Short mmCIF file of C-alpha atoms in Angstrom, two decimals:
data_model
loop_
_atom_site.label_atom_id
_atom_site.label_comp_id
_atom_site.label_asym_id
_atom_site.label_seq_id
_atom_site.Cartn_x
_atom_site.Cartn_y
_atom_site.Cartn_z
CA MET A 1 67.86 110.47 85.87
CA ALA A 2 69.63 112.07 82.92
CA PHE A 3 73.24 112.85 82.54
CA GLU A 4 74.11 116.48 82.47
CA LEU A 5 77.54 117.83 81.37
CA GLY A 6 77.00 120.59 84.58
CA ASP A 7 76.68 117.70 87.14
CA ILE A 8 80.63 117.16 86.71
CA LEU A 9 81.80 120.28 85.23
CA PRO A 10 82.71 121.89 88.98
CA ALA A 11 85.25 118.91 88.95
CA LEU A 12 86.91 119.46 85.83
CA PRO A 13 90.53 120.17 87.10
CA GLU A 14 90.33 116.77 88.90
CA ILE A 15 88.99 115.10 86.09
CA ILE A 16 92.03 115.98 83.97
CA LEU A 17 94.47 114.82 86.59
CA SER A 18 92.71 111.56 86.68
CA ALA A 19 92.87 111.42 82.69
CA VAL A 20 96.33 112.15 82.82
CA ALA A 21 97.15 109.59 85.53
CA LEU A 22 95.16 106.77 83.23
CA VAL A 23 97.85 107.84 80.69
CA LEU A 24 100.93 107.85 82.86
CA VAL A 25 99.85 104.13 83.89
CA LEU A 26 100.70 103.27 80.40
CA VAL A 27 103.43 105.14 80.07
CA ALA A 28 105.20 103.75 83.11
CA ALA A 29 104.20 100.20 82.33
CA TYR A 30 105.30 100.30 78.72
CA GLY A 31 107.95 102.90 78.40
CA GLY A 32 110.92 100.98 80.34
CA ASP A 33 112.33 100.86 83.64
CA GLY A 34 114.81 103.46 83.22
CA ALA A 35 115.72 106.96 84.81
CA ALA A 36 114.54 108.38 81.20
CA ASN A 37 110.91 106.94 81.51
CA ALA A 38 111.02 108.39 84.89
CA ARG A 39 111.96 111.91 83.46
CA ARG A 40 109.40 111.13 81.07
CA VAL A 41 106.50 110.29 83.56
CA ALA A 42 107.58 113.55 85.66
CA HIS A 43 107.26 115.80 83.05
CA LEU A 44 103.81 114.53 81.87
CA THR A 45 102.93 114.83 85.29
CA LEU A 46 103.81 118.63 85.38
CA VAL A 47 101.99 119.10 82.07
CA GLY A 48 99.06 117.54 83.74
CA ILE A 49 99.44 119.88 86.80
CA VAL A 50 99.69 123.02 84.78
CA LEU A 51 96.47 121.99 82.63
CA ALA A 52 94.43 121.52 85.73
CA THR A 53 95.56 124.69 87.02
CA LEU A 54 94.29 126.54 83.87
CA ALA A 55 91.37 125.00 83.84
CA MET A 56 90.58 125.57 87.43
CA LEU A 57 91.48 129.30 86.88
CA SER A 58 89.35 129.49 83.61
CA MET A 59 86.33 128.61 85.55
CA THR A 60 84.13 130.99 87.52
CA SER A 61 84.56 130.81 91.43
CA THR A 62 81.12 131.21 92.09
CA GLN A 63 79.62 128.30 94.30
CA SER A 64 78.48 125.13 92.71
CA THR A 65 78.23 121.50 93.26
CA ALA A 66 78.80 118.05 91.56
CA PHE A 67 78.28 114.34 92.10
CA GLY A 68 74.98 114.83 93.93
CA GLY A 69 76.44 117.73 96.20
CA MET A 70 78.95 115.50 97.60
CA PHE A 71 81.60 117.87 96.15
CA ARG A 72 81.52 121.59 96.39
CA ALA A 73 83.54 124.23 94.04
CA ASP A 74 83.64 127.86 95.38
CA ALA A 75 86.48 130.53 95.74
CA PHE A 76 87.63 128.68 99.05
CA ALA A 77 88.49 125.49 97.18
CA GLU A 78 90.09 127.83 94.15
CA TYR A 79 92.49 129.43 96.43
CA MET A 80 93.63 126.24 98.44
CA LYS A 81 93.55 124.07 95.47
CA LEU A 82 95.86 126.59 93.64
CA LEU A 83 98.30 126.50 97.09
CA VAL A 84 98.25 122.55 96.53
CA LEU A 85 98.96 122.72 92.95
CA MET A 86 101.88 124.95 93.46
CA GLY A 87 103.14 123.13 96.17
CA SER A 88 103.01 119.75 94.36
CA PHE A 89 104.61 121.10 91.41
CA ALA A 90 107.51 122.69 93.04
CA ALA A 91 108.25 119.10 94.43
CA VAL A 92 108.05 117.07 91.15
CA PHE A 93 109.82 119.67 89.71
CA MET A 94 112.51 119.85 92.03
CA SER A 95 112.61 115.85 91.80
CA VAL A 96 113.41 115.28 88.11
CA THR A 97 116.97 115.78 88.62
CA PRO A 98 117.35 113.60 91.78
CA LEU A 99 115.58 110.83 90.06
CA GLU A 100 118.22 110.66 87.65
CA ARG A 101 120.97 110.11 89.91
CA ASP A 102 119.32 108.85 93.06
CA ASP A 103 117.77 105.28 93.54
CA ILE A 104 114.21 106.30 93.28
CA ASN A 105 114.14 106.66 89.61
CA LYS A 106 111.13 105.00 89.06
CA PRO A 107 108.52 105.92 86.95
CA GLU A 108 106.06 105.19 89.49
CA PHE A 109 107.18 107.95 91.47
CA SER A 110 105.57 110.80 89.56
CA LEU A 111 102.41 108.48 88.71
CA LEU A 112 101.95 108.17 92.58
CA VAL A 113 102.14 111.78 93.43
CA ILE A 114 99.43 112.80 90.85
CA LEU A 115 97.06 110.40 92.38
CA SER A 116 97.64 111.51 95.79
CA LEU A 117 97.11 115.27 94.38
CA VAL A 118 93.70 114.05 93.08
CA GLY A 119 93.08 112.97 96.30
CA MET A 120 94.27 116.26 97.69
CA MET A 121 91.72 118.22 95.57
CA LEU A 122 89.20 116.31 96.49
CA MET A 123 89.65 116.76 100.29
CA ILE A 124 89.52 120.53 99.93
CA SER A 125 85.92 120.11 97.86
CA SER A 126 84.55 117.75 99.87
CA ASN A 127 80.99 118.29 101.02
CA ASP A 128 79.87 115.06 102.59
CA LEU A 129 81.09 112.43 104.97
CA MET A 130 81.34 109.74 102.14
CA SER A 131 83.54 111.87 99.83
CA LEU A 132 85.72 113.07 102.81
CA TYR A 133 86.71 109.68 103.60
CA MET A 134 87.18 108.98 99.95
CA ALA A 135 89.09 111.63 99.39
CA VAL A 136 91.55 111.15 102.48
CA GLU A 137 92.34 107.61 101.58
CA LEU A 138 92.95 108.68 97.97
CA GLN A 139 95.42 111.27 99.30
CA SER A 140 97.20 108.91 101.77
CA LEU A 141 97.42 105.49 99.94
CA PRO A 142 99.82 106.84 97.26
CA LEU A 143 101.66 108.60 99.82
CA TYR A 144 102.00 105.24 101.90
CA VAL A 145 104.22 103.77 98.88
CA VAL A 146 106.12 106.68 97.88
CA ALA A 147 107.50 106.97 101.79
CA ALA A 148 108.88 103.42 101.19
CA MET A 149 110.14 103.97 97.49
CA ARG A 150 113.98 103.72 98.23
CA THR A 151 113.66 99.77 98.43
CA ASN A 152 117.24 99.32 99.28
CA SER A 153 117.28 101.76 102.37
CA LEU A 154 116.05 100.34 105.74
CA ARG A 155 115.44 103.71 106.76
CA SER A 156 112.69 104.40 103.83
CA SER A 157 110.95 101.12 104.53
CA GLU A 158 110.65 101.80 108.19
CA ALA A 159 109.43 105.35 107.20
CA GLY A 160 106.66 103.95 104.54
CA LEU A 161 105.65 100.93 107.35
CA LYS A 162 105.40 103.59 110.24
CA TYR A 163 103.04 106.03 108.05
CA PHE A 164 100.84 103.32 106.81
CA LEU A 165 100.34 101.90 110.45
CA LEU A 166 99.68 105.04 111.79
CA GLY A 167 97.62 106.30 108.84
CA ALA A 168 95.46 103.32 109.24
CA LEU A 169 94.95 104.27 112.64
CA SER A 170 94.18 107.91 111.93
CA SER A 171 91.79 106.82 108.67
CA GLY A 172 90.04 104.29 111.31
CA MET A 173 89.39 107.18 114.26
CA LEU A 174 88.03 109.05 111.24
CA LEU A 175 85.61 106.83 109.78
CA TYR A 176 84.74 105.83 113.29
CA GLY A 177 83.93 109.32 114.19
CA ALA A 178 81.94 109.61 110.87
CA SER A 179 79.85 106.88 111.69
CA LEU A 180 78.70 108.29 115.04
CA VAL A 181 77.75 111.78 113.33
CA TYR A 182 76.16 109.92 110.83
CA GLY A 183 74.06 108.13 113.28
CA PHE A 184 73.17 111.17 115.27
CA ALA A 185 72.64 113.47 112.45
CA GLY A 186 70.71 111.09 110.33
CA THR A 187 72.26 112.40 107.08
CA THR A 188 76.03 112.31 105.56
CA SER A 189 76.12 115.84 103.63
CA PHE A 190 77.58 118.73 105.66
CA ALA A 191 74.58 120.85 105.14
CA GLY A 192 72.40 118.15 106.78
CA ILE A 193 74.57 117.89 109.41
CA ALA A 194 74.47 121.41 110.03
CA ALA A 195 70.82 121.69 110.01
CA ALA A 196 70.66 118.80 112.38
CA VAL A 197 73.17 120.13 114.62
CA ALA A 198 71.45 123.55 114.79
CA GLU A 199 68.20 122.32 115.62
CA THR A 200 68.39 119.92 118.31
CA ASP A 201 70.30 119.54 121.47
CA LEU A 202 73.67 117.70 120.88
CA PRO A 203 74.20 114.37 122.38
CA ALA A 204 77.33 113.15 124.29
CA GLY A 205 77.65 110.33 121.13
CA PHE A 206 77.78 113.08 118.51
CA ILE A 207 80.57 115.19 120.35
CA ILE A 208 82.64 112.16 120.85
CA GLY A 209 82.09 111.66 116.94
CA MET A 210 83.25 115.28 115.93
CA VAL A 211 86.25 114.57 118.46
CA PHE A 212 87.16 111.62 116.70
CA MET A 213 86.99 113.26 113.19
CA ILE A 214 88.91 116.18 114.36
CA THR A 215 91.81 113.77 115.78
CA GLY A 216 91.84 111.53 112.54
CA ILE A 217 92.42 114.60 110.31
CA ALA A 218 94.78 116.14 113.20
CA PHE A 219 96.97 112.71 112.19
CA LYS A 220 97.13 114.27 108.40
CA VAL A 221 97.99 117.61 109.81
CA SER A 222 100.47 116.11 111.86
CA ALA A 223 99.48 118.16 114.67
CA ALA A 224 100.73 116.90 118.47
CA PRO A 225 100.05 114.52 120.13
CA PHE A 226 99.48 112.94 116.74
CA HIS A 227 102.71 113.89 115.33
CA MET A 228 104.74 110.70 116.26
CA TRP A 229 105.16 109.69 112.63
CA THR A 230 106.41 112.95 111.09
CA PRO A 231 109.85 113.10 112.46
CA ASP A 232 111.13 109.18 111.30
CA VAL A 233 108.95 109.86 108.05
CA TYR A 234 110.84 112.84 107.00
CA GLU A 235 114.17 111.65 107.70
CA GLY A 236 113.66 107.92 106.19
CA SER A 237 112.20 109.25 103.19
CA PRO A 238 113.97 110.12 99.90
CA SER A 239 114.56 113.97 100.03
CA PRO A 240 112.33 114.94 96.66
CA VAL A 241 109.48 112.86 98.94
CA THR A 242 109.85 114.88 101.90
CA ALA A 243 109.47 117.81 100.18
CA LEU A 244 106.08 116.70 98.98
CA PHE A 245 105.08 115.69 102.49
CA ALA A 246 106.04 118.94 103.89
CA ILE A 247 104.09 121.12 101.66
CA ALA A 248 101.04 119.99 99.89
CA PRO A 249 99.38 117.15 102.07
CA LYS A 250 99.59 119.71 104.93
CA VAL A 251 97.52 122.17 103.09
CA ALA A 252 95.03 119.83 101.87
CA ALA A 253 94.53 118.74 105.62
CA ILE A 254 94.15 122.20 106.92
CA ALA A 255 91.54 123.01 104.07
CA LEU A 256 89.51 119.95 104.92
CA MET A 257 89.64 120.79 108.48
CA LEU A 258 88.16 124.43 107.56
CA ARG A 259 85.65 122.96 105.48
CA LEU A 260 84.39 120.44 108.54
CA THR A 261 84.28 122.64 111.31
CA TYR A 262 83.29 125.78 109.67
CA GLY A 263 80.47 123.88 107.42
CA ALA A 264 79.26 120.82 109.08
CA PHE A 265 80.31 121.91 112.84
CA GLY A 266 79.88 125.78 111.95
CA SER A 267 77.17 126.22 114.59
CA ILE A 268 79.07 124.53 117.52
CA ALA A 269 82.09 126.20 117.20
CA LEU A 270 82.44 126.47 121.31
CA GLU A 271 82.74 122.39 121.32
CA TRP A 272 85.25 122.19 118.54
CA SER A 273 87.25 125.16 119.39
CA GLN A 274 88.36 123.68 122.28
CA VAL A 275 89.61 120.58 120.44
CA ILE A 276 91.48 122.61 118.18
CA MET A 277 92.90 124.96 120.84
CA ALA A 278 94.56 121.67 123.01
CA LEU A 279 96.24 120.47 119.47
CA SER A 280 97.64 123.94 118.72
CA VAL A 281 99.05 124.31 122.34
CA ALA A 282 100.14 120.79 121.87
CA SER A 283 101.73 121.29 118.28
CA MET A 284 103.60 124.55 119.02
CA VAL A 285 105.26 123.33 122.21
CA VAL A 286 106.19 119.89 120.69
CA GLY A 287 107.16 121.67 117.58
CA ALA A 288 109.57 124.45 118.83
CA LEU A 289 111.27 122.34 121.68
CA GLY A 290 111.73 119.40 119.60
CA ALA A 291 113.54 120.98 116.83
CA ILE A 292 116.06 122.27 119.02
CA MET A 293 117.56 118.82 119.84
CA GLN A 294 117.73 117.89 115.96
CA ASN A 295 120.95 117.12 114.20
CA ASP A 296 119.54 116.08 111.17
CA ILE A 297 118.09 119.25 108.98
CA LYS A 298 115.12 116.97 107.62
CA ARG A 299 113.77 115.95 111.34
CA MET A 300 114.37 119.59 112.52
CA MET A 301 112.03 120.64 109.52
CA ALA A 302 109.44 117.93 110.53
CA TYR A 303 109.20 119.37 114.04
CA SER A 304 109.28 122.81 112.37
CA SER A 305 105.96 121.97 110.57
CA ILE A 306 104.48 120.66 113.53
CA ALA A 307 104.99 123.86 115.28
CA HIS A 308 103.94 125.69 111.84
CA MET A 309 100.46 123.60 111.95
CA GLY A 310 100.17 124.49 115.71
CA TYR A 311 100.13 128.46 114.58
CA ALA A 312 97.84 127.67 111.84
CA LEU A 313 95.45 126.10 114.23
CA ALA A 314 95.49 128.98 116.35
CA GLY A 315 93.84 130.96 113.90
CA LEU A 316 91.37 128.32 113.38
CA ALA A 317 90.57 127.94 117.05
CA ALA A 318 89.33 131.37 116.74
CA GLY A 319 85.95 130.19 114.85
CA THR A 320 85.38 133.52 113.54
CA HIS A 321 86.10 134.97 109.75
CA GLU A 322 88.98 136.53 111.08
CA GLY A 323 90.14 133.09 112.06
CA ALA A 324 89.79 131.30 108.74
CA PHE A 325 91.33 134.32 106.89
CA GLY A 326 94.31 134.54 108.96
CA VAL A 327 94.97 130.51 108.33
CA MET A 328 94.89 130.83 104.66
CA ILE A 329 97.02 133.79 104.72
CA TYR A 330 99.38 131.60 107.03
CA MET A 331 99.17 128.34 104.28
CA THR A 332 100.10 130.78 101.49
CA SER A 333 103.31 131.75 103.08
CA TYR A 334 103.99 128.26 104.36
CA VAL A 335 103.85 126.76 100.95
CA PHE A 336 106.69 129.04 99.64
CA MET A 337 108.64 128.84 102.55
CA GLY A 338 108.62 125.20 102.46
CA ALA A 339 109.48 124.78 99.01
CA GLY A 340 112.16 127.31 99.11
CA THR A 341 113.94 125.56 102.13
CA PHE A 342 113.78 122.21 100.27
CA ALA A 343 115.17 123.51 97.31
CA ILE A 344 118.35 124.02 99.26
CA ILE A 345 117.81 120.66 101.00
CA LEU A 346 117.71 118.79 97.72
CA LEU A 347 121.15 120.57 96.66
CA MET A 348 123.04 119.07 100.05
CA ARG A 349 125.04 116.27 98.77
CA ARG A 350 128.60 115.49 99.29
CA ASP A 351 130.42 113.27 96.61
CA GLY A 352 127.21 112.43 95.13
CA GLN A 353 125.59 111.19 98.32
CA SER A 354 122.92 113.16 100.23
CA ALA A 355 124.05 114.87 103.43
CA THR A 356 121.21 115.85 105.49
CA ARG A 357 123.06 116.67 109.04
CA ILE A 358 122.58 120.60 109.88
CA ALA A 359 126.47 120.48 110.39
CA ASP A 360 127.01 119.95 106.63
CA LEU A 361 125.67 123.39 106.27
CA ARG A 362 128.97 124.75 107.54
CA GLY A 363 130.65 127.28 105.48
CA LEU A 364 127.88 127.41 103.04
CA SER A 365 128.07 131.41 102.50
CA LYS A 366 131.64 130.88 101.23
CA THR A 367 131.43 127.86 98.88
CA GLN A 368 127.31 128.83 97.54
CA PRO A 369 126.73 132.42 99.04
CA LEU A 370 123.42 132.93 97.13
CA PHE A 371 122.15 129.65 98.50
CA ALA A 372 123.23 130.60 101.63
CA LEU A 373 121.29 133.76 101.53
CA GLY A 374 118.43 131.86 100.16
CA LEU A 375 118.25 129.73 103.08
CA MET A 376 119.10 132.47 105.39
CA VAL A 377 115.40 134.41 103.92
CA MET A 378 113.61 131.11 104.49
CA MET A 379 114.59 130.73 108.51
CA PHE A 380 114.06 134.25 109.15
CA SER A 381 110.60 134.04 107.50
CA MET A 382 109.80 130.98 109.40
CA ALA A 383 111.01 132.53 112.46
CA GLY A 384 108.21 135.50 111.81
CA ILE A 385 111.02 138.22 111.25
CA PRO A 386 109.25 141.30 109.40
CA PRO A 387 108.62 142.17 106.79
CA LEU A 388 108.79 138.87 105.76
CA ALA A 389 105.61 136.46 104.58
CA GLY A 390 106.01 134.37 107.82
CA PHE A 391 105.78 137.45 109.69
CA PHE A 392 102.27 138.30 108.20
CA GLY A 393 101.25 134.58 108.55
CA LYS A 394 101.51 134.62 112.43
CA TRP A 395 100.33 138.33 112.64
CA TYR A 396 96.92 137.49 111.43
CA VAL A 397 96.41 134.16 113.16
CA PHE A 398 97.54 135.57 116.59
CA LEU A 399 95.59 138.74 115.93
CA ALA A 400 92.26 136.54 115.38
CA ALA A 401 92.95 134.51 118.18
CA VAL A 402 93.35 137.61 120.66
CA ASN A 403 89.91 139.14 118.97
CA ALA A 404 88.37 135.86 119.80
CA GLY A 405 89.21 136.47 123.40
CA LEU A 406 91.73 133.41 123.49
CA VAL A 407 95.03 135.72 124.58
CA PRO A 408 96.36 132.75 126.21
CA LEU A 409 96.90 130.85 122.93
CA ALA A 410 98.35 133.95 121.18
CA VAL A 411 100.82 134.26 123.90
CA ILE A 412 101.64 130.86 123.94
CA GLY A 413 102.04 131.17 120.13
CA VAL A 414 104.31 133.94 120.56
CA VAL A 415 106.63 132.86 123.23
CA MET A 416 107.01 129.47 120.98
CA SER A 417 107.83 131.54 118.06
CA VAL A 418 110.77 133.20 120.25
CA VAL A 419 112.11 129.51 121.16
CA GLY A 420 111.74 128.46 117.46
CA ALA A 421 113.73 131.33 116.48
CA PHE A 422 116.67 129.83 117.92
CA TYR A 423 116.95 126.75 115.81
CA TYR A 424 116.62 128.81 112.98
CA LEU A 425 118.94 131.12 114.07
CA ARG A 426 121.41 128.29 114.70
CA ILE A 427 121.23 127.54 111.08
CA ILE A 428 122.38 131.09 109.92
CA LYS A 429 125.10 130.77 112.27
CA ILE A 430 126.50 127.74 111.11
CA MET A 431 126.02 128.92 107.33
CA TYR A 432 128.19 132.20 107.90
CA PHE A 433 130.18 131.91 111.18
CA GLU A 434 131.67 128.46 110.88
CA ASP A 435 134.03 126.60 108.38
CA SER A 436 133.79 123.57 106.62
CA GLU A 437 136.70 121.08 105.90
CA ALA A 438 134.60 119.30 102.71
CA PRO A 439 132.13 121.72 101.08
CA LEU A 440 128.94 120.67 99.50
CA ASP A 441 128.89 119.51 95.83
CA GLN A 442 128.49 122.44 93.75
CA ASP A 443 126.44 121.17 90.75
CA VAL A 444 122.84 122.99 91.07
CA PRO A 445 119.89 121.79 89.15
CA LEU A 446 118.02 124.77 87.19
CA ALA A 447 114.86 123.48 88.89
CA ASN A 448 116.27 124.21 92.23
CA LYS A 449 117.30 127.77 91.11
CA LEU A 450 113.91 128.46 89.91
CA VAL A 451 111.84 127.29 92.77
CA LEU A 452 114.10 128.96 95.23
CA GLY A 453 114.38 132.43 93.10
CA VAL A 454 110.38 132.10 92.98
CA SER A 455 110.01 131.32 96.60
CA MET A 456 112.23 134.15 97.70
CA ALA A 457 110.86 136.90 95.40
CA VAL A 458 107.31 135.82 97.20
CA ILE A 459 108.68 136.03 100.50
CA LEU A 460 110.69 139.20 100.19
CA LEU A 461 107.84 141.08 98.06
CA PHE A 462 104.98 139.70 100.11
CA PHE A 463 104.22 142.86 101.72
CA ALA A 464 103.90 144.63 98.37
CA GLY A 465 101.27 142.20 97.13
CA LEU A 466 99.72 141.80 100.40
CA ASN A 467 96.22 143.74 99.49
CA SER A 468 96.06 141.42 96.38
CA VAL A 469 96.53 138.39 98.86
CA VAL A 470 94.13 139.68 101.54
CA ASP A 471 91.25 140.36 98.64
CA ALA A 472 91.62 136.92 97.73
CA ALA A 473 91.66 135.48 101.08
CA ASN A 474 88.75 137.51 102.00
CA THR A 475 86.66 136.29 99.37
CA ALA A 476 87.75 132.67 99.85
CA THR A 477 86.80 133.00 103.43
CA MET A 478 83.43 134.64 102.60
CA ALA A 479 82.60 131.42 100.49
CA LEU A 480 84.13 128.88 103.10
CA MET A 481 81.24 130.48 105.64
CA ALA A 482 78.43 130.91 103.08
CA PRO A 483 75.39 128.80 103.46
CA PHE A 484 75.08 125.47 102.04
#
């Protein structure tokens, strides 16, 4: 078979990132072990992300495939990849200064991030069970190492080990489920699976395989009851690593779940929506109630992310165009809320040491009023207060659930949102109504200011650009649900 450029051109952004990663291997190996080389590799990583973004935006968003149909490029992939690229850029951008003063100043950090980013983008474009599994592993393996990057910390080593063990378990479940689906469908392509599902009665083994696959991806989303790794990994990992975990991988995993359920299993929405509903309810309840009891802000954000994934899954459970659309709007707001919040968390240092207790935010409104204002905006948005971005995300996913007849699911979501408002408002109370005897350090990196400023602008003005976001999400949803 003759090679043609069109066979790989749809994957140009991923190819660019892979090429940059190969260059960074040499830079990391021969540029030295100091902070200067770590900073150099981080800057080159940012350049690679920008180049990949420009390449993706310059390509037409018409549906196309690569690598024998195993890779699918369309408007949905472009939309979700843009969110992943923005989230990864923000995480690496904010990590540059902590790399200089923290004990994770290793050039391998940014190299591993860009390799994981390639896996995330491949997850979004997966169109075959084989490419799906390869992408999940490429995304996960670098993150196992990054979680344990702080080698002189027992907590960091523990976080990396827990993430690895439970991640390996989830990969095994995903692979087992994929083998069952392949065995009963006779093909690994999503199009072939969709055709096989539509033509024959579903055997019990196929349903079991589908449930195992959804469960494996639920680990990556940190949906309850498969969330047990999340609080410990968030708390034990270095803060720049936690910022990455909280944003980009969640978007990629949600996109993969959308691609799998609406694509390969699109004609049996009644079967898989029940599994998604159970995951959604468990995540909302565990996330909202678990966050109330936390004293560490990173652990609180871990439980908060579990609840947020529950809200997003409520839209996915609808199994309709409106549901997928709501999920994309929700993940758009989630990226900016997460980036803005961690821009503040990365600043929480006292005497040069990381300070992550919620009590460390006492009196922040008096010592750093602008950052207190920024964190207040993020907390209000996460609580779903109108007219901030988080309100529109919850509005669309709950509306999709109601219109699909899942009224109890929407009611549970609204109740858990009210419960969740408690711990968000507690942070605002601590910042504005309590005094601190030992204020946080005053030095503020420019990167954190820029990320927080952009995030605040998007969240505060989300309603002004809502029509544009809605149009883009609608186009992406139609591409997701288009025939193979």
